[in-house]
Amino acid sequence: MDLTVHLPRNLILKNPIIAASGTFGFGPEYARFVDIDRLGGVSVKGISPEPWRGNPPPRVWETPSGLLNSIGLQNPGLSAFLAEDAPFLRTLDTVVIANIIGHTVEEYAAVAQALDREPAIDAFEVNISCPNIKAGGITFGHDPDAAYQVMRRVRQATDKPVMVKVSPNMAEPWTVAEAVVEAGADMISAINTVIGMAIDLKRRQPALGGVTGGLSGPAIKPIALRIVYEIARRVRVPVIGMGGIQSPEDVLEFLLAGAEAVMVGTITFQWPDRMEGIIEALPNVLARYGFQSLKEAVGAAQRPALADEEGLAP
Amino acid sequence: MDLTVHLPRNLILKNPIIAASGTFGFGPEYARFVDIDRLGGVSVKGISPEPWRGNPPPRVWETPSGLLNSIGLQNPGLSAFLAEDAPFLRTLDTVVIANIIGHTVEEYAAVAQALDREPAIDAFEVNISCPNIKAGGITFGHDPDAAYQVMRRVRQATDKPVMVKVSPNMAEPWTVAEAVVEAGADMISAINTVIGMAIDLKRRQPALGGVTGGLSGPAIKPIALRIVYEIARRVRVPVIGMGGIQSPEDVLEFLLAGAEAVMVGTITFQWPDRMEGIIEALPNVLARYGFQSLKEAVGAAQRPALADEEGLAP
Amino acid sequence: MAGAFKALIVTVRQVALDHVELIVEHERLRDATPGQFAHILTPGTLRRPVSFSRIDGGLGRAGLLVQVVGPGTAWIAARQVGETLDMLAPLGRGFAPPDPDRPWALVGGGVGIPPLFSAWERWGWRHRAPAHVILGARKAALVLMDADFRQQAIEPLVTTEDGSRGIMGTVVDPLRQWLSRNPDGQVMACGPNGMLARVSALTEGIAGPVQLALEQRMGCGIGACLACVVPSVPVGPDGPGYRRVCTEGPVFQREELAWSWI
Amino acid sequence: MAGAFKALIVTVRQVALDHVELIVEHERLRDATPGQFAHILTPGTLRRPVSFSRIDGGLGRAGLLVQVVGPGTAWIAARQVGETLDMLAPLGRGFAPPDPDRPWALVGGGVGIPPLFSAWERWGWRHRAPAHVILGARKAALVLMDADFRQQAIEPLVTTEDGSRGIMGTVVDPLRQWLSRNPDGQVMACGPNGMLARVSALTEGIAGPVQLALEQRMGCGIGACLACVVPSVPVGPDGPGYRRVCTEGPVFQREELAWSWI
Ligand SMILES: Cc1cc2nc3c(=O)[nH]c(=O)nc-3n(C[C@H](O)[C@H](O)[C@H](O)COP(=O)(O)OP(=O)(O)OC[C@H]3O[C@@H](n4cnc5c(N)ncnc54)[C@H](O)[C@@H]3O)c2cc1C
Ligand SMILES: Cc1cc2nc3c(=O)[nH]c(=O)nc-3n(C[C@H](O)[C@H](O)[C@H](O)COP(=O)(O)OP(=O)(O)OC[C@H]3O[C@@H](n4cnc5c(N)ncnc54)[C@H](O)[C@@H]3O)c2cc1C
Ligand SMILES: Cc1cc2nc3c(=O)[nH]c(=O)nc-3n(C[C@H](O)[C@H](O)[C@H](O)COP(=O)(O)O)c2cc1C
Ligand SMILES: Cc1cc2nc3c(=O)[nH]c(=O)nc-3n(C[C@H](O)[C@H](O)[C@H](O)COP(=O)(O)O)c2cc1C
Ligand code: FES
Ligand code: FES
């Protein structure tokens, strides 16, 4: 079965499985363990104009079927990325997506502009769920207008395909998706981690150095599916779904909910080669559920209208 | 160790373990399986002025460490509750909390007013995370002003202790908590379920009859802890925490995050007597972590100021 | 308090491809009734409901005939003699005893057959009017409990969808024929919803009671959570009422259900 | 691709209360270095890092000495001979070989002892200058690997906090004394952070290299996720830099670390 995914601006994935940002470094780390060229794509760790230090450790904590992290977007900054990481990425025969972060609209634009000229980078993922210190702690990702501004400036900075990554930590994430599509986003990726926390009973303190953290892994799959489903029925651009994917069946759930491709994160820590396993199994699993092609599965569980959900309470 | 919890308006719990609304019916169902009088309290299924039909089945679906439900707040309505359920509840020697729901501010007030005179009811839990059809699908629970209005009318209707149950499905649930405390709420309970979804691959449809549902169980514990922590540091009234509690250690996490008592839901379906087991084990577990009293554990993991979290990204 | 209990597994036997019957023992199973079920702890977030395939009240023994369809049933089917199953049981409303003087049809499809066998085992011996057992399956290898019925002195009529055993087709045609000969009959049926809907339609207006045993995904299993509902009368302008399979069922009178909504 | 692999468990032995040592075998363990670790799959969401307690490069065998502190280590400790452990290994930067002509102190506390034993096993036989092994534990029953050191021809100095074995106190006093006698010495240490902080402070200014093996909660174990960092130089006005224990460590030079932040 052909697993190729055709995305806007001629972005073509060999298959719908992309390594999720922040869980796959800048590529070389996992190169010993995974045949990266077999993946549909790789979204690298978030890149800011200047280096970011990140949060104090501990930075990870296990929860039931989940993982809390408070990495705090540590990254070496744009110049170090260009000097040290871009050369390796240029050697890859797969789609490389630059995940970009910033404190201000201009910082996002600066990274996009610099990487627009970098041949290693095939597309951008604008991560607007990081704290915006200038706007008083409200993140860009929770404010459709701010998200619109970021996307508009990024759009001016590059003609490469751009997706915006949506935060689940708000009542109606689709309002942000709609705003950035309006501002020229070619795709939406969803979801980023869900804010959570754990208490270390022995130390009588928040378990993470960053106090709160982002929850990922199978625990958040239902939250992710619902947001992907809601966004896919509202925007006309492709949605890249993620959150807790562990198996080809999980991938199918996201496809049926409306995603055209998916990203895979936390499970890679346990099973570095799981993404390859999923790619291998996907045609059979699609066939087992009666799908002749990948495309046929996309949105197959979407209900026709928005109206029929009115009046339903959880 | 003394497990008594003193709450506002002379509401006294024998211990901090309360059966969570919607998971314990109106009491008699579990009376065969649990010694209800040993519990700190029981929050009964949501009650509306008129009967509510609820959502089409299937209404539950398993997810990793979680449970999705789309019961849709089915309930027999106020008069049936008074005629059929209140008599049993009057026989209980534990705190009975009426969970109240409505489509409009007046509906909430109507239930509170009617039950203010009912001796079976010791306190109210105002559930403002149900859909408000009048306000175009935006729920009361996501709008601090609407939440304020509901609480103000309920406050006029009753002098019994009132807690408001907060929804996790928004960026800043504490804004709602702050608003309802302003309007006279004596306590906050948190959290209600997290909106989620699953796909039934065999039927190629959303798994739940209600399309989306509420996620509960251990999967949401980190989300719940974080919201309890954030609310407890912002409001001066007691917080009743819940979400995924399975063990006495889980209870401790909520206490350290700032809760004075907790509610226990989903685990009861697997282990009807787990709440009793937790109550029995709690003194030992508190002692094991070095606490001399229940009170000492409450908020023990709270960090001093709000300021030190600024600039930390998940 | 009569909480959950651990029933000892005394027999395990493979009865068909992917179908295992366990016999479990506990004194709390003494007053189980055909049509009732056990809510069984497995590694998942929820217990799993399984009907009794046979009941020996005297010994406090009951059968659980499980088809492996997912992780919970796979786990149950992998248990061994000497282990225990943690269960809430017996739960729900079972079959009302049949009128011994009325023709009686027992109609079962797939894992709907076990509760009918337990009904036949309990009440068959005292039944005076004619009785008829119709068992449906997809193919020969999946026909359940026909030997058990034979041992209890009745020859079941078997239908398979592919004709590999008995009559080719479903239970519907044989039932229609039986009903035309027995308009004063009574019916008990259990099986997939599609089959029960047909049974319900066919039996409209017959003289005797029609009892249908339903399945629904369950939470608590004891009436508290309102998860396990099925559409039922009265049907209002905005939809049907909902009744709980776990306590108001699993066995319903056909008149109680709103089939157009199921 | 050199992905995860399954190492065969060839020996399991209880070495102290709640401490088990497993010997595992796989050809990919042939070039493991003392101070490196294996990242082991357990039922949790994350793998568990465990240092090598001994390494037989020729046979591709390595030891894993695990203290049971939670579900992951309990699961590892319950494995049996003939089962396999799924691991990513060998990972991280191990100890740099000691200068054979410089006095050498090996200082270990609790489960910090195993990597030091593997260092001694590898380099002790060719060490020409004097060597000194100091092992700390809370109480006698928890002293680890002292017999192993003895078998490798060195008598370790044991300290226990309650004085139930060896010198009462911690490894700090004996180390201070050794340093005052050996200002030209080199040190390898592994243990709780508190102990390493003291070692770091005491060894400031000594002539030889001071290598400290650290622990931190890990995600990927291979350098991709930035979970496992420890504060390190340079320290800027807004805090320290962060280095990864899994790839830039677990063994650091004392000068690389920012102890005031750890
Ligand atoms: C009253 C009653 C009696 C039953 N009697 C039997 C019996 O005698 N033999 C038998 O093999 N099966 C019986 N079933 C069906 C059985 O409960 C399901 O096959 C089983 O729960 C599936 O669990 P799983 O983990 O293997 O599959 P999964 O499909 O992975 O289960 C996931 C979830 O769905 C629920 N579920 C899935 N299918 C059903 C279903 N058909 N009915 C109810 N819940 C379901 C499970 O309980 C679980 O919560 C009965 C169901 C009910 C309601
Ligand atoms: C490089 C390295 C080498 C180690 N070598 C050994 C060894 O040789 N023998 C030994 O007994 N232990 C060793 N540890 C510690 C060991 O990894 C932890 O004790 C173990 O992960 C605890 O898992 P758990 O599920 O039993 O406990 P839990 O506390 O329930 O673990 C929960 C989570 O915390 C992490 N965690 C808990 N404690 C630690 C810790 N001290 N360091 C790192 N992560 C932790 C776990 O990996 C897991 O993600 C080493 C740790 C590191 C980083
Ligand atoms: C350790 C870790 C670091 C992450 N860092 C980033 C990041 O830098 N940028 C980003 O957009 N998402 C980041 N994420 C979020 C993931 O890309 C993904 O959205 C999320 O983990 C959900 O997918 P999963 O459940 O498959 O892991 C990170 C996740 C984890 C676990
Ligand atoms: C089946 C089910 C029904 C529920 N019904 C209600 C309800 O009627 N009113 C309410 O306030 N919360 C309701 N809840 C939410 C719970 O009270 C609780 O907030 C949530 O389940 C989290 O706790 P848990 O993880 O311990 O279950 C329901 C939860 C479940 C699982
Ligand atoms: S399963 Fe809870 S009411 Fe039936
Ligand atoms: S554990 Fe992932 S970088 Fe070290």
PDB file of C-alpha atoms in Angstrom, chain C residues 8-101:
ATOM      1  CA  LEU C   8     -12.085 -20.191  42.749  1.00  0.00           C
ATOM      2  CA  ILE C   9     -11.622 -21.530  39.233  1.00  0.00           C
ATOM      3  CA  VAL C  10     -12.335 -25.255  39.355  1.00  0.00           C
ATOM      4  CA  THR C  11     -12.457 -26.099  35.633  1.00  0.00           C
ATOM      5  CA  VAL C  12     -11.183 -24.517  32.448  1.00  0.00           C
ATOM      6  CA  ARG C  13     -12.073 -25.922  29.098  1.00  0.00           C
ATOM      7  CA  GLN C  14     -11.656 -24.730  25.540  1.00  0.00           C
ATOM      8  CA  VAL C  15     -15.085 -25.081  23.945  1.00  0.00           C
ATOM      9  CA  ALA C  16     -14.459 -23.692  20.459  1.00  0.00           C
ATOM     10  CA  LEU C  17     -11.953 -21.585  18.584  1.00  0.00           C
ATOM     11  CA  ASP C  18     -11.243 -18.573  20.879  1.00  0.00           C
ATOM     12  CA  HIS C  19     -13.967 -19.679  23.316  1.00  0.00           C
ATOM     13  CA  VAL C  20     -13.181 -20.889  26.828  1.00  0.00           C
ATOM     14  CA  GLU C  21     -15.566 -21.960  29.582  1.00  0.00           C
ATOM     15  CA  LEU C  22     -14.471 -21.617  33.188  1.00  0.00           C
ATOM     16  CA  ILE C  23     -16.351 -23.058  36.127  1.00  0.00           C
ATOM     17  CA  VAL C  24     -15.939 -20.947  39.236  1.00  0.00           C
ATOM     18  CA  GLU C  25     -17.024 -21.618  42.784  1.00  0.00           C
ATOM     19  CA  HIS C  26     -18.047 -19.381  45.659  1.00  0.00           C
ATOM     20  CA  GLU C  27     -20.937 -19.523  48.094  1.00  0.00           C
ATOM     21  CA  ARG C  28     -22.155 -16.124  46.931  1.00  0.00           C
ATOM     22  CA  LEU C  29     -22.951 -17.754  43.583  1.00  0.00           C
ATOM     23  CA  ARG C  30     -25.559 -20.019  45.213  1.00  0.00           C
ATOM     24  CA  ASP C  31     -28.500 -17.847  44.342  1.00  0.00           C
ATOM     25  CA  ALA C  32     -27.459 -16.823  40.848  1.00  0.00           C
ATOM     26  CA  THR C  33     -30.279 -16.848  38.299  1.00  0.00           C
ATOM     27  CA  PRO C  34     -30.046 -17.575  34.562  1.00  0.00           C
ATOM     28  CA  GLY C  35     -29.578 -14.289  32.687  1.00  0.00           C
ATOM     29  CA  GLN C  36     -27.641 -12.674  35.519  1.00  0.00           C
ATOM     30  CA  PHE C  37     -23.943 -11.932  35.198  1.00  0.00           C
ATOM     31  CA  ALA C  38     -20.632 -11.528  36.997  1.00  0.00           C
ATOM     32  CA  HIS C  39     -18.610  -8.304  36.737  1.00  0.00           C
ATOM     33  CA  ILE C  40     -15.036  -9.502  36.596  1.00  0.00           C
ATOM     34  CA  LEU C  41     -11.835  -7.671  37.460  1.00  0.00           C
ATOM     35  CA  THR C  42      -9.233  -7.738  34.683  1.00  0.00           C
ATOM     36  CA  PRO C  43      -6.121  -5.576  34.197  1.00  0.00           C
ATOM     37  CA  GLY C  44      -8.114  -2.843  32.393  1.00  0.00           C
ATOM     38  CA  THR C  45      -9.731   0.268  33.908  1.00  0.00           C
ATOM     39  CA  LEU C  46     -13.136  -1.426  34.030  1.00  0.00           C
ATOM     40  CA  ARG C  47     -14.480  -4.821  35.035  1.00  0.00           C
ATOM     41  CA  ARG C  48     -15.893  -7.127  32.342  1.00  0.00           C
ATOM     42  CA  PRO C  49     -19.477  -8.410  32.429  1.00  0.00           C
ATOM     43  CA  VAL C  50     -19.937 -12.131  31.661  1.00  0.00           C
ATOM     44  CA  SER C  51     -23.198 -14.098  31.886  1.00  0.00           C
ATOM     45  CA  PHE C  52     -23.517 -17.417  33.628  1.00  0.00           C
ATOM     46  CA  SER C  53     -23.426 -20.317  31.197  1.00  0.00           C
ATOM     47  CA  ARG C  54     -24.579 -22.766  33.880  1.00  0.00           C
ATOM     48  CA  ILE C  55     -25.400 -22.554  37.555  1.00  0.00           C
ATOM     49  CA  ASP C  56     -25.172 -25.202  40.232  1.00  0.00           C
ATOM     50  CA  GLY C  57     -26.814 -23.456  43.148  1.00  0.00           C
ATOM     51  CA  GLY C  58     -26.167 -26.313  45.520  1.00  0.00           C
ATOM     52  CA  LEU C  59     -22.423 -26.264  45.023  1.00  0.00           C
ATOM     53  CA  GLY C  60     -22.235 -22.509  44.465  1.00  0.00           C
ATOM     54  CA  ARG C  61     -20.725 -23.128  41.066  1.00  0.00           C
ATOM     55  CA  ALA C  62     -21.287 -21.164  37.896  1.00  0.00           C
ATOM     56  CA  GLY C  63     -19.945 -21.309  34.364  1.00  0.00           C
ATOM     57  CA  LEU C  64     -18.467 -18.388  32.433  1.00  0.00           C
ATOM     58  CA  LEU C  65     -18.178 -18.983  28.718  1.00  0.00           C
ATOM     59  CA  VAL C  66     -15.976 -16.303  27.261  1.00  0.00           C
ATOM     60  CA  GLN C  67     -15.223 -15.406  23.690  1.00  0.00           C
ATOM     61  CA  VAL C  68     -11.815 -13.766  23.333  1.00  0.00           C
ATOM     62  CA  VAL C  69     -12.416 -10.427  21.626  1.00  0.00           C
ATOM     63  CA  GLY C  70      -9.934  -8.140  23.369  1.00  0.00           C
ATOM     64  CA  PRO C  71      -7.505  -7.817  26.264  1.00  0.00           C
ATOM     65  CA  GLY C  72     -10.037  -8.386  29.050  1.00  0.00           C
ATOM     66  CA  THR C  73     -11.531 -11.570  27.663  1.00  0.00           C
ATOM     67  CA  ALA C  74      -8.074 -12.797  26.647  1.00  0.00           C
ATOM     68  CA  TRP C  75      -6.928 -12.354  30.221  1.00  0.00           C
ATOM     69  CA  ILE C  76      -9.954 -14.210  31.609  1.00  0.00           C
ATOM     70  CA  ALA C  77      -9.534 -17.020  29.085  1.00  0.00           C
ATOM     71  CA  ALA C  78      -5.898 -17.460  30.118  1.00  0.00           C
ATOM     72  CA  ARG C  79      -6.699 -18.161  33.803  1.00  0.00           C
ATOM     73  CA  GLN C  80      -5.865 -21.557  35.196  1.00  0.00           C
ATOM     74  CA  VAL C  81      -7.554 -23.970  37.559  1.00  0.00           C
ATOM     75  CA  GLY C  82      -6.730 -23.029  41.144  1.00  0.00           C
ATOM     76  CA  GLU C  83      -6.523 -19.295  40.438  1.00  0.00           C
ATOM     77  CA  THR C  84      -9.362 -16.996  41.438  1.00  0.00           C
ATOM     78  CA  LEU C  85     -11.443 -14.412  39.626  1.00  0.00           C
ATOM     79  CA  ASP C  86     -12.344 -11.244  41.525  1.00  0.00           C
ATOM     80  CA  MET C  87     -16.004 -10.565  40.829  1.00  0.00           C
ATOM     81  CA  LEU C  88     -19.116  -8.683  41.769  1.00  0.00           C
ATOM     82  CA  ALA C  89     -21.912 -11.235  41.365  1.00  0.00           C
ATOM     83  CA  PRO C  90     -24.611 -12.238  40.818  1.00  0.00           C
ATOM     84  CA  LEU C  91     -25.766  -8.989  39.233  1.00  0.00           C
ATOM     85  CA  GLY C  92     -28.750  -7.813  37.223  1.00  0.00           C
ATOM     86  CA  ARG C  93     -32.236  -9.012  36.478  1.00  0.00           C
ATOM     87  CA  GLY C  94     -32.234 -12.531  35.087  1.00  0.00           C
ATOM     88  CA  PHE C  95     -34.904 -14.328  33.104  1.00  0.00           C
ATOM     89  CA  ALA C  96     -38.321 -14.679  34.688  1.00  0.00           C
ATOM     90  CA  PRO C  97     -39.116 -18.418  34.857  1.00  0.00           C
ATOM     91  CA  PRO C  98     -40.991 -19.629  31.776  1.00  0.00           C
ATOM     92  CA  ASP C  99     -44.613 -20.721  32.018  1.00  0.00           C
ATOM     93  CA  PRO C 100     -44.241 -24.535  31.918  1.00  0.00           C
ATOM     94  CA  ASP C 101     -47.455 -24.909  29.954  1.00  0.00           C
TER      95      ASP C 101
END
